[in-house]
XYZ file of C-alpha atoms in Angstrom:
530
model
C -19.643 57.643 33.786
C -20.356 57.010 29.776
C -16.401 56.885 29.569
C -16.249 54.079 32.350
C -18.727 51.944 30.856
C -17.263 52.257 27.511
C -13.921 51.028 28.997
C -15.641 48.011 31.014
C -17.644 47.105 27.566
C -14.295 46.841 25.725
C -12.914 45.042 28.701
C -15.360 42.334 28.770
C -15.452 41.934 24.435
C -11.661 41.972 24.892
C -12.136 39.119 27.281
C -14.503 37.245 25.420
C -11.921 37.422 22.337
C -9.665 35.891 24.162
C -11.722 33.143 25.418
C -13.247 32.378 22.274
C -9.281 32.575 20.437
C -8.454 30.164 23.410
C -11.640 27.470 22.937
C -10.493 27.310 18.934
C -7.038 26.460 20.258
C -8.253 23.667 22.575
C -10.517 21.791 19.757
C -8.612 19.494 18.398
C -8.417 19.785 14.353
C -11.177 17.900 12.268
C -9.048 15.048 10.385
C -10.420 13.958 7.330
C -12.532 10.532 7.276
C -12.501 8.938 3.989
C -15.412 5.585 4.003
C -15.613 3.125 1.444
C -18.924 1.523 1.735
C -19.228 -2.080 0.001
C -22.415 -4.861 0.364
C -20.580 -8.268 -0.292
C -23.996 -8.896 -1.601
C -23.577 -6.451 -4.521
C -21.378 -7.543 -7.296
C -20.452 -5.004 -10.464
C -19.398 -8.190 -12.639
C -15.925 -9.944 -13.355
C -12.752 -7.879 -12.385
C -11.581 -6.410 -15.766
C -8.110 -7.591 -15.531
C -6.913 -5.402 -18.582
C -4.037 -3.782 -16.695
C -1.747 -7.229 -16.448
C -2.615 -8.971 -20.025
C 0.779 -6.863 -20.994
C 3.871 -5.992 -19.998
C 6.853 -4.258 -21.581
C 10.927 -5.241 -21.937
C 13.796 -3.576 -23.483
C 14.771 -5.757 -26.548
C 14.512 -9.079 -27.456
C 18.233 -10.362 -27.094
C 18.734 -8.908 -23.002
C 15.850 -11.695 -23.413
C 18.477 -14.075 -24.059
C 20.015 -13.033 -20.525
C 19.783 -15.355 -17.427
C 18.931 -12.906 -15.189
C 16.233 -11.151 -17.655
C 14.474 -14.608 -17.463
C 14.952 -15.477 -14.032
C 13.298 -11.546 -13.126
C 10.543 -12.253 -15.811
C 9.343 -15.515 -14.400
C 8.917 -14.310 -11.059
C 7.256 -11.049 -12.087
C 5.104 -13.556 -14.118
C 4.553 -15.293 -11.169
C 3.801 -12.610 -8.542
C 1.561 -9.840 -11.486
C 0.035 -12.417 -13.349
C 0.956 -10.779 -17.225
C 0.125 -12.318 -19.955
C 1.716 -11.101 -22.956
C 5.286 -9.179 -23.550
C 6.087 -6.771 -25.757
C 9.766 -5.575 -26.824
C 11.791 -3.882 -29.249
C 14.620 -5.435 -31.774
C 13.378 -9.096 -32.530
C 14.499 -8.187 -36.164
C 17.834 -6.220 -35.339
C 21.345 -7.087 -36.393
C 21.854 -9.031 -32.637
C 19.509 -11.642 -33.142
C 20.926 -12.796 -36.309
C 17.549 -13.076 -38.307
C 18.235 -11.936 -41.489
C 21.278 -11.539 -44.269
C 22.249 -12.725 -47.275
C 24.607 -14.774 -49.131
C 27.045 -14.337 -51.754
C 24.713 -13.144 -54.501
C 22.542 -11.484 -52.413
C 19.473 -13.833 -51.885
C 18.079 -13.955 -48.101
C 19.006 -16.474 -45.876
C 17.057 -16.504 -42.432
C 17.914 -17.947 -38.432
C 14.991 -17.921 -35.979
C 17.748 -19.623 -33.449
C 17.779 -16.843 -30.885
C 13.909 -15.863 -31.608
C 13.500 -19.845 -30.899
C 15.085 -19.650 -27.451
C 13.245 -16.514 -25.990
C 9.991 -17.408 -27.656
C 10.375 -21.060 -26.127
C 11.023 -19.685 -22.942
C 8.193 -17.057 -22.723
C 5.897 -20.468 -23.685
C 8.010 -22.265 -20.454
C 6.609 -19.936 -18.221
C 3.172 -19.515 -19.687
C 3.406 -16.036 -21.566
C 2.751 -15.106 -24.988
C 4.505 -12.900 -27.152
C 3.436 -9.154 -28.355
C 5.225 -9.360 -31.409
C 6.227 -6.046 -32.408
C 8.157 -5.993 -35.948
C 11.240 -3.977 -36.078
C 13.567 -3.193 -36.156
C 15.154 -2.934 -39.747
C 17.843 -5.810 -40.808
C 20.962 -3.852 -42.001
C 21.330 -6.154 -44.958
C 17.242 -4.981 -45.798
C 17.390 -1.470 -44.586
C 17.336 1.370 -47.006
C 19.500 3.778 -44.932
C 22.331 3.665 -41.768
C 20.174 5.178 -39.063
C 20.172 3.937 -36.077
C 18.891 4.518 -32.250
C 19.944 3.862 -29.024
C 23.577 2.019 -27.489
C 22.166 -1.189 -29.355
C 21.733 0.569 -32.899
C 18.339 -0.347 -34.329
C 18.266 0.760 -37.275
C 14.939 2.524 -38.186
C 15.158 3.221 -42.067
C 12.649 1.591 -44.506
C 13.567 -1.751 -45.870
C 15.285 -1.561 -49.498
C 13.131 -3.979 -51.291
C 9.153 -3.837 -49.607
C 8.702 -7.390 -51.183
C 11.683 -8.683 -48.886
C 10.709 -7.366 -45.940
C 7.254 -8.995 -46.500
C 8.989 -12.041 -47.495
C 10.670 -11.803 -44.308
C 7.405 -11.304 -42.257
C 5.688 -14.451 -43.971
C 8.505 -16.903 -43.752
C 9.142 -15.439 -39.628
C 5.113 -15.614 -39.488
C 5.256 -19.411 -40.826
C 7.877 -20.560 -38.863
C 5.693 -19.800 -35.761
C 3.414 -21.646 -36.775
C 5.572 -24.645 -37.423
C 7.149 -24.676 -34.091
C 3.787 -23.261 -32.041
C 0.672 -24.329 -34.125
C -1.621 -22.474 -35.541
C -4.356 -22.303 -32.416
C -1.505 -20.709 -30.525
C -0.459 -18.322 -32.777
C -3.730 -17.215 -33.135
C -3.910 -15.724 -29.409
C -0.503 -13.589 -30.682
C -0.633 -10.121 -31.490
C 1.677 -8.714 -34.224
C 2.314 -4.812 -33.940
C 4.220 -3.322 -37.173
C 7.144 -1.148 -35.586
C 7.533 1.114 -33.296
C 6.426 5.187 -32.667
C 6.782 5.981 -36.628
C 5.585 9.376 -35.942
C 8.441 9.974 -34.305
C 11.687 10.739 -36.455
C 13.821 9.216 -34.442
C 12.060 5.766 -35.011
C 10.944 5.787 -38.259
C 13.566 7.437 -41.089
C 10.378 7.265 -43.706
C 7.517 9.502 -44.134
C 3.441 8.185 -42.586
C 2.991 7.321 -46.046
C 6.009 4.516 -46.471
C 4.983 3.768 -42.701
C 1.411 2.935 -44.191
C 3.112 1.279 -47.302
C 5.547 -1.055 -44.486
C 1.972 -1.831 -42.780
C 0.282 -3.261 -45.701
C 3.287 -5.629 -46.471
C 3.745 -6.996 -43.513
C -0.164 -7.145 -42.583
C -0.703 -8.987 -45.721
C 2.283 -10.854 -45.113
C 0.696 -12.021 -42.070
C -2.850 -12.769 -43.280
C -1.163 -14.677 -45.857
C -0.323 -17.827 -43.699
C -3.089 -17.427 -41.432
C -5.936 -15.048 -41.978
C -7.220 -15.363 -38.423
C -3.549 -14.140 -37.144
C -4.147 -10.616 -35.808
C -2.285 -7.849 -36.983
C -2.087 -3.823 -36.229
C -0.309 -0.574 -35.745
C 0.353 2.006 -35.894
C 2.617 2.110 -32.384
C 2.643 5.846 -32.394
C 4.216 7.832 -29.274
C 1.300 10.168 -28.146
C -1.941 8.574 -29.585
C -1.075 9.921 -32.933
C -2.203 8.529 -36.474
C -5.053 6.976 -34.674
C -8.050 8.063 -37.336
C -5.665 8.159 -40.094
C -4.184 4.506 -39.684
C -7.974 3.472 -39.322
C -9.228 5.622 -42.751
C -6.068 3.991 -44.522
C -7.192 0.513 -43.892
C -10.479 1.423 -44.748
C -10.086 3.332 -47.808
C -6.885 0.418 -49.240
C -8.587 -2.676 -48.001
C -5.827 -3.502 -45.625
C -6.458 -5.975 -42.934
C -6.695 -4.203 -39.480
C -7.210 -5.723 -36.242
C -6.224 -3.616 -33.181
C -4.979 -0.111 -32.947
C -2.009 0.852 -30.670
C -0.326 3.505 -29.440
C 1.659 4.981 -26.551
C 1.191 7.442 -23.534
C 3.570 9.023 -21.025
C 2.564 10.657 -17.901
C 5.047 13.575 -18.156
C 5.567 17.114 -20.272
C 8.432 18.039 -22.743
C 8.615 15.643 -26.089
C 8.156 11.577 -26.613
C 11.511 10.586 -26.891
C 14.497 10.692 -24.948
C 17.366 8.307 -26.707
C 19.751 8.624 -23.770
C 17.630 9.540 -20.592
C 19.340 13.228 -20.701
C 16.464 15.599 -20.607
C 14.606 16.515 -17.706
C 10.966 15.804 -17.572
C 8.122 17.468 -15.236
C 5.092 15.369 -13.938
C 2.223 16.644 -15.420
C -0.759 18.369 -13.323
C -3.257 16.775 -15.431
C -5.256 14.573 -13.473
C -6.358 12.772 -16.813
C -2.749 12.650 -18.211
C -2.078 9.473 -19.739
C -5.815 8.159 -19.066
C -7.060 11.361 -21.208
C -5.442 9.993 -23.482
C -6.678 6.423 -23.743
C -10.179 7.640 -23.315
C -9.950 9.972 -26.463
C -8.263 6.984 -28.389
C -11.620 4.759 -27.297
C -13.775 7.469 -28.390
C -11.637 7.613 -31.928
C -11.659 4.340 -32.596
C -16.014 3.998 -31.476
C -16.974 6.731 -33.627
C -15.008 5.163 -37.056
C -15.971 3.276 -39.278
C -14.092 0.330 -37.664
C -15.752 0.274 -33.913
C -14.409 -2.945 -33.411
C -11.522 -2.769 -33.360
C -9.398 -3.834 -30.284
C -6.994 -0.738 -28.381
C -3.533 -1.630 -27.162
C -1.830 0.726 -25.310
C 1.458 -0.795 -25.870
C 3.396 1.310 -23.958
C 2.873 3.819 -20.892
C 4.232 4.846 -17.266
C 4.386 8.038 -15.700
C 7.666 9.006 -17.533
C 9.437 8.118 -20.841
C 12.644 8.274 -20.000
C 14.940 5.763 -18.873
C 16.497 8.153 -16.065
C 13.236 9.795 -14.300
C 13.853 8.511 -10.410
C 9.382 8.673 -10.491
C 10.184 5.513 -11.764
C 11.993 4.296 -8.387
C 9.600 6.414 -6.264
C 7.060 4.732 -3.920
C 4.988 7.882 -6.004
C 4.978 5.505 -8.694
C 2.787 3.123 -7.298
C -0.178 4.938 -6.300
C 0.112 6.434 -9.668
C -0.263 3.500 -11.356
C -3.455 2.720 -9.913
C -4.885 5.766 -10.777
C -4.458 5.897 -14.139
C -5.733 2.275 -14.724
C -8.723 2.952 -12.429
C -9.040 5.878 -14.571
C -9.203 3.934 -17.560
C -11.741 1.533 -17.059
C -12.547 -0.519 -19.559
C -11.898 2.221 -22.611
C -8.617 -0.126 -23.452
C -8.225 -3.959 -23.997
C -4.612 -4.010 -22.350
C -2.041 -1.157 -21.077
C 1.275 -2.571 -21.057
C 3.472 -0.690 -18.472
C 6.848 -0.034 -19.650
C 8.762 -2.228 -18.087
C 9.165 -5.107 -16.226
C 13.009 -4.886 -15.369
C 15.923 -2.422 -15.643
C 17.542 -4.666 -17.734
C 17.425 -2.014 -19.785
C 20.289 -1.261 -22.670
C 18.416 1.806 -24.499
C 21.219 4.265 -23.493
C 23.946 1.841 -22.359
C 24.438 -0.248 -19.553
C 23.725 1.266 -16.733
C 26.306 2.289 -13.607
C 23.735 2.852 -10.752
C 21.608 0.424 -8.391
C 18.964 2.938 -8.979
C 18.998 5.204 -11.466
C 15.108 6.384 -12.491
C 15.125 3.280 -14.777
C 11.780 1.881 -16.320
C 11.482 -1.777 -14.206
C 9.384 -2.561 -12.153
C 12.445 -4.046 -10.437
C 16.000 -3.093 -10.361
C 19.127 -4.724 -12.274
C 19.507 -6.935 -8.714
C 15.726 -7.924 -8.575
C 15.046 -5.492 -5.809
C 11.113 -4.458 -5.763
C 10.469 -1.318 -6.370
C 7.102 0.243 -5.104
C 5.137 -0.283 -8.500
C 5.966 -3.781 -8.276
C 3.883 -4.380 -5.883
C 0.890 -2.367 -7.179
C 1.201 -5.210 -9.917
C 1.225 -7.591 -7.419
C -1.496 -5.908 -5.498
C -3.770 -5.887 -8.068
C -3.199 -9.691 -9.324
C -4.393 -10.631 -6.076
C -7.684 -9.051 -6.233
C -10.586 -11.847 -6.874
C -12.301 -12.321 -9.596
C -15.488 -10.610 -8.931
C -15.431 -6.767 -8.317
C -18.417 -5.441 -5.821
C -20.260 -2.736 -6.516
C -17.883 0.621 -5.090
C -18.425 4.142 -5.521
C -14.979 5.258 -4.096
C -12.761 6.475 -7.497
C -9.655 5.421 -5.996
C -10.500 1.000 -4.873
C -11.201 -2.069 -5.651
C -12.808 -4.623 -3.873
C -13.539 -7.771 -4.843
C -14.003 -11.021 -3.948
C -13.307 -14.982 -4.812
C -14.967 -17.969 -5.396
C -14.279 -19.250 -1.861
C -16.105 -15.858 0.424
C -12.306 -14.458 0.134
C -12.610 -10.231 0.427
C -9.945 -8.031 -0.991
C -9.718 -4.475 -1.123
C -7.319 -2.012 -2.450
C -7.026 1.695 -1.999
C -5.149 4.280 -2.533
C -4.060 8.113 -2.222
C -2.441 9.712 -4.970
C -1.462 13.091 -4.381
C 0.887 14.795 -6.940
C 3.302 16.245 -4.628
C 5.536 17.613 -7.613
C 5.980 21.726 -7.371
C 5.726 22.306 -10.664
C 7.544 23.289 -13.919
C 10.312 25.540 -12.005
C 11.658 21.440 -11.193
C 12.452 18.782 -12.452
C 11.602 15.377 -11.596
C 15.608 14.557 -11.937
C 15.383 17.148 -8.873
C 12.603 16.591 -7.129
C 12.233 12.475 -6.708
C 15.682 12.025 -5.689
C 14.978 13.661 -2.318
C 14.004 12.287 0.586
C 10.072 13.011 0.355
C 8.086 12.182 3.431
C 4.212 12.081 2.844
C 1.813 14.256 4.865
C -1.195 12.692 6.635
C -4.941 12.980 4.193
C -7.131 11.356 7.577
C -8.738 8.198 8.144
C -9.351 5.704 5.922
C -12.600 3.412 6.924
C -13.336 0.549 4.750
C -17.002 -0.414 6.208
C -18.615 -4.293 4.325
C -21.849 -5.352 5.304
C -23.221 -8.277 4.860
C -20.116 -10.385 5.401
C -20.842 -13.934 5.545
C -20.172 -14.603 9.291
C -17.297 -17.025 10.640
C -13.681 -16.716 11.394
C -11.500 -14.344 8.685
C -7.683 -14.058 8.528
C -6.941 -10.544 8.417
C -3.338 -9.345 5.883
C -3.308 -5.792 5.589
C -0.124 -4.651 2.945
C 1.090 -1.460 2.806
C 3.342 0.645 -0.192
C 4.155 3.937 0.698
C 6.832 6.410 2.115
C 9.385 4.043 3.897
C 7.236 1.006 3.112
C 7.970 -1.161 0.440
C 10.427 1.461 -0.498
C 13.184 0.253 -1.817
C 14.660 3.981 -2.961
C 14.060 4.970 0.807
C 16.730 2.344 1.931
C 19.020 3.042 -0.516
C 19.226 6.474 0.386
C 19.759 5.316 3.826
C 22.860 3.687 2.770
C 24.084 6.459 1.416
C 23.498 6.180 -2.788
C 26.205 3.762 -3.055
C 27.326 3.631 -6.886
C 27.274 -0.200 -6.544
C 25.924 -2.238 -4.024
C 27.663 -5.638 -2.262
C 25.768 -8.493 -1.857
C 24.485 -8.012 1.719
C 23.076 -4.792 1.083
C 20.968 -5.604 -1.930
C 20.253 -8.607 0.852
C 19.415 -5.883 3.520
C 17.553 -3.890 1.072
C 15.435 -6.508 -0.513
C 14.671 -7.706 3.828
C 13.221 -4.499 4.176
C 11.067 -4.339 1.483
C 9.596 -7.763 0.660
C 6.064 -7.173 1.004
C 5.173 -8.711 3.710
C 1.709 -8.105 5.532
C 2.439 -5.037 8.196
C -0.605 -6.872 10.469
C -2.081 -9.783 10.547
C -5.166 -10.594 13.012
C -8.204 -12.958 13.287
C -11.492 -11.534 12.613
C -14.855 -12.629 13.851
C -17.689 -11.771 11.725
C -21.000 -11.952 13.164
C -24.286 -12.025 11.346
C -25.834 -9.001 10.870
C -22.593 -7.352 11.642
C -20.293 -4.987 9.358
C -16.784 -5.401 9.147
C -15.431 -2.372 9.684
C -11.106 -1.182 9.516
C -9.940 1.937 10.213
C -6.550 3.062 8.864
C -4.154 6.131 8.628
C -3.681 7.202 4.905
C -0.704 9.369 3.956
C 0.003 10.970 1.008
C 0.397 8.278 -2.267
C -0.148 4.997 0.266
C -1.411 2.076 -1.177
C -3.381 -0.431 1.114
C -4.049 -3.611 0.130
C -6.613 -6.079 2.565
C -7.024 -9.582 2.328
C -9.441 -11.384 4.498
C -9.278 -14.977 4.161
C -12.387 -16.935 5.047
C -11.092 -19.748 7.402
């Protein structure tokens, strides 16, 4: 009897097993909700609009290019920069310096004349970054990159600084003084880096103080700094330097990349990893704030005068919709620890390591050599379109704001690092076809919406939206591309709203939108107050 009721009491916790195994089955899975909970009411203060008051470009003479302009006044246009930054305004191809038959300088500003005249044409200012070394004033033959810019000391220091002061007058001449005064001059480019800067930090400092003092010289409101460095280096040294020698100072800079392995890759051979860090790149611009607050020079201004996730000029990040959430997060990230963070760069008009053969081939710009948009483009664009007052948020990874008018905009965004790890590089991994994975709902929830009639735009960047690489490999990879496909291509990816609607807002009411996030979307909503 004991034995029969043992058997029926393992029947029935068999059965019940079962059931309960069967019940989990039926419940549907819980999908992540993600709110971000704003009062239009509540305003944090003016949009810090540090992350578009730069931008970066190859070298000065693909600034000479028809193309190169036509691409920089429509990213003007559309991101709203501010300044440019580029290498070579001083190299061999735009015929600045040399000297005549008994060796006494002769200068042309010619070609600086016609790409400074037309960054002024389209309302942007230039970054100017001195560098690189004249071969009739350089001490050495070393050179880098296709374009050979040479990056030994200059010969004769009082030269160079002659140089400086007569280019530094000769801006004044043609753009007055008040203008001039808005300008930035940076003194070369990543000298802790051999491959930049054939001298020792020592002749860097001594190039500084010539051409600092060179500057001062015409103007003394004209503001000058360095040192440039790749990696945040010579921060507290540059600034002790200046301190200990007297040597005008008004803005350190320096550069961060968002990947592992090295600073410098001439040729875009080497393969790179995306770092796990979740404060890479932003880690660094923090620590540079926190340098620069705790010297004896706290006011000075912080540039970071280049950055992206990558530095080389073949990582396909670059061309990955991955890009553009990442973007967003390192600038959110960053706050207001720098003045500007110039993303490197606008266009792949890019000559570093040679023309290029490829549509898309992991290339810095933020478009392609055909002016096709590439996913970070439009994180630019997203973010130029915020308003100009930023509402009080709590979520890490949005903005919203709003304008002058009762215009809302909001923009969030997932990023996800999605690489596997060191065992791959990105020259592997981004070149795939990599379809996101759902992370839930997103619910942006506003109260106290001023009620009336809203036009509802909702944009979207993400995997096969606004994803230029994504069509591209849906063509195949062709080497080159014909006119109608860049056509096709550029169609499919133009940024236009993927819904519109009409909203009614009632008193008392929230405005509430519910969306499906995937891994690395980027949502931007615009309600226009009709």
């Amino acid at each position: 009897m004991k034995g029969i009721l043992l058997l029926l009491t393992l029947l029935l916790l068999s059965i019940s097993d079962i059931l309960v195994a069967q019940t989990k089955k039926q419940q549907p899975p819980i999908i992540p909700e993600r709110v971000i909970n704003i009062d239009f009411n509540k305003t944090s203060g003016k949009l810090n609009t540090m992350f578009n008051d730069c931008v970066g470009a190859g070298r000065a003479n693909e600034g000479l290019r028809a193309d190169w302009q036509q691409q920089l006044a429509y990213v003007k246009k559309e991101c709203g920069f501010r300044y440019i930054r580029m290498h070579g305004l001083l190299t061999d191809d735009m015929a600045v310096y040399t000297v005549d038959s008994k060796g006494n300088p002769m200068y042309n500003y010619m070609y600086i004349d016609v790409l400074f005249d037309f960054l002024h044409s389209i309302g942007m200012k230039p970054f100017v970054e001195l560098g690189f070394m004249p071969t009739a004033l350089a001490s050495g033959s070393k050179t880098i990159f296709w374009w050979r810019g040479n990056v030994t000391p200059p010969k004769d220091y009082e030269k160079w600084a002659a140089l400086v002061k007569d280019l530094t007058r000769h801006f004044t001449e043609r753009y007055g003084a008040e203008e001039v005064k808005t300008w930035y001059f940076e003194v070369w480019n990543e000298p802790n880096l051999d491959g930049f800067w054939a001298g020792t930090q020592e002749d860097y400092f001594k190039l500084y103080t010539y051409s600092a003092k060179a500057i001062k010289s015409v103007n003394s409101s004209y503001r000058v700094g360095g040192p440039g460095t790749a990696g945040a280096a010579w921060e507290p040294e540059m600034i002790a330097f200046c301190e200990k020698n007297n040597v005008p100072i008004d803005f350190i800079s320096t550069h961060a990349y968002g990947v592992k392995q090295g600073y410098l890759d001439e040729f875009g051979n080497s393969g790179t990893v995306l770092d796990k860090n979740p404060m890479s790149v932003s880690g660094d611009v923090l620590q540079s704030r926190k340098e620069i607050d705790s010297s004896t020079m706290p006011h000075l201004e912080l540039h970071y005068t280049e950055w992206s996730a990558s530095y080389t000029p073949a990582d396909p990040i670059h061309d990955s919709y991955h890009e553009a959430a990442y973007v967003l997060q390192k600038i959110k990230q960053v706050g207001k620890a720098a003045n500007s963070m110039s993303y490197w760069v606008f266009t792949d008009i890019f000559e570093e390591p040679g023309p290029r053969f490829t549509p898309f081939h992991g290339g810095f710009g933020m478009l392609n050599t055909q002016g096709i948009n590439k996913p970070v483009f439009y994180a630019y664009q997203f973010m130029n379109r915020l308003g100009s007052i930023e509402l009080v948020n709590n979520d890490s990874t949005s903005w919203v704001c709003r304008d002058s008018t009762g215009n809302i905009q909001a923009l969030a965004w997932d990023f996800t690092n999605t690489h596997p790890g060191d065992s791959v590089h990105n020259q592997q991994y981004y070149i795939r076809d990599l379809p996101s994975k759902s992370k839930g709902k997103l619910k942006v929830n506003i109260v106290n919406v001023p009620d009336g009639t809203y036009a509802l735009e909702i944009y979207k960047v993400g995997y096969h939206s606004n994803d230029a690489y994504s069509s591209y490999l849906a063509l195949g990879k062709p080497v080159q591309l014909n006119r109608q496909e860049v056509e096709q291509i550029k169609k499919q990816n133009d940024g236009s709203p993927v819904t519109r609607e009409m909203i009614a807002v009632k008193a008392g009411v929230p405005f509430t939108k519910e969306l499906e996030i995937r891994e690395n979307d980027v949502f931007f909503l615009n309600m226009i107050k009709l």
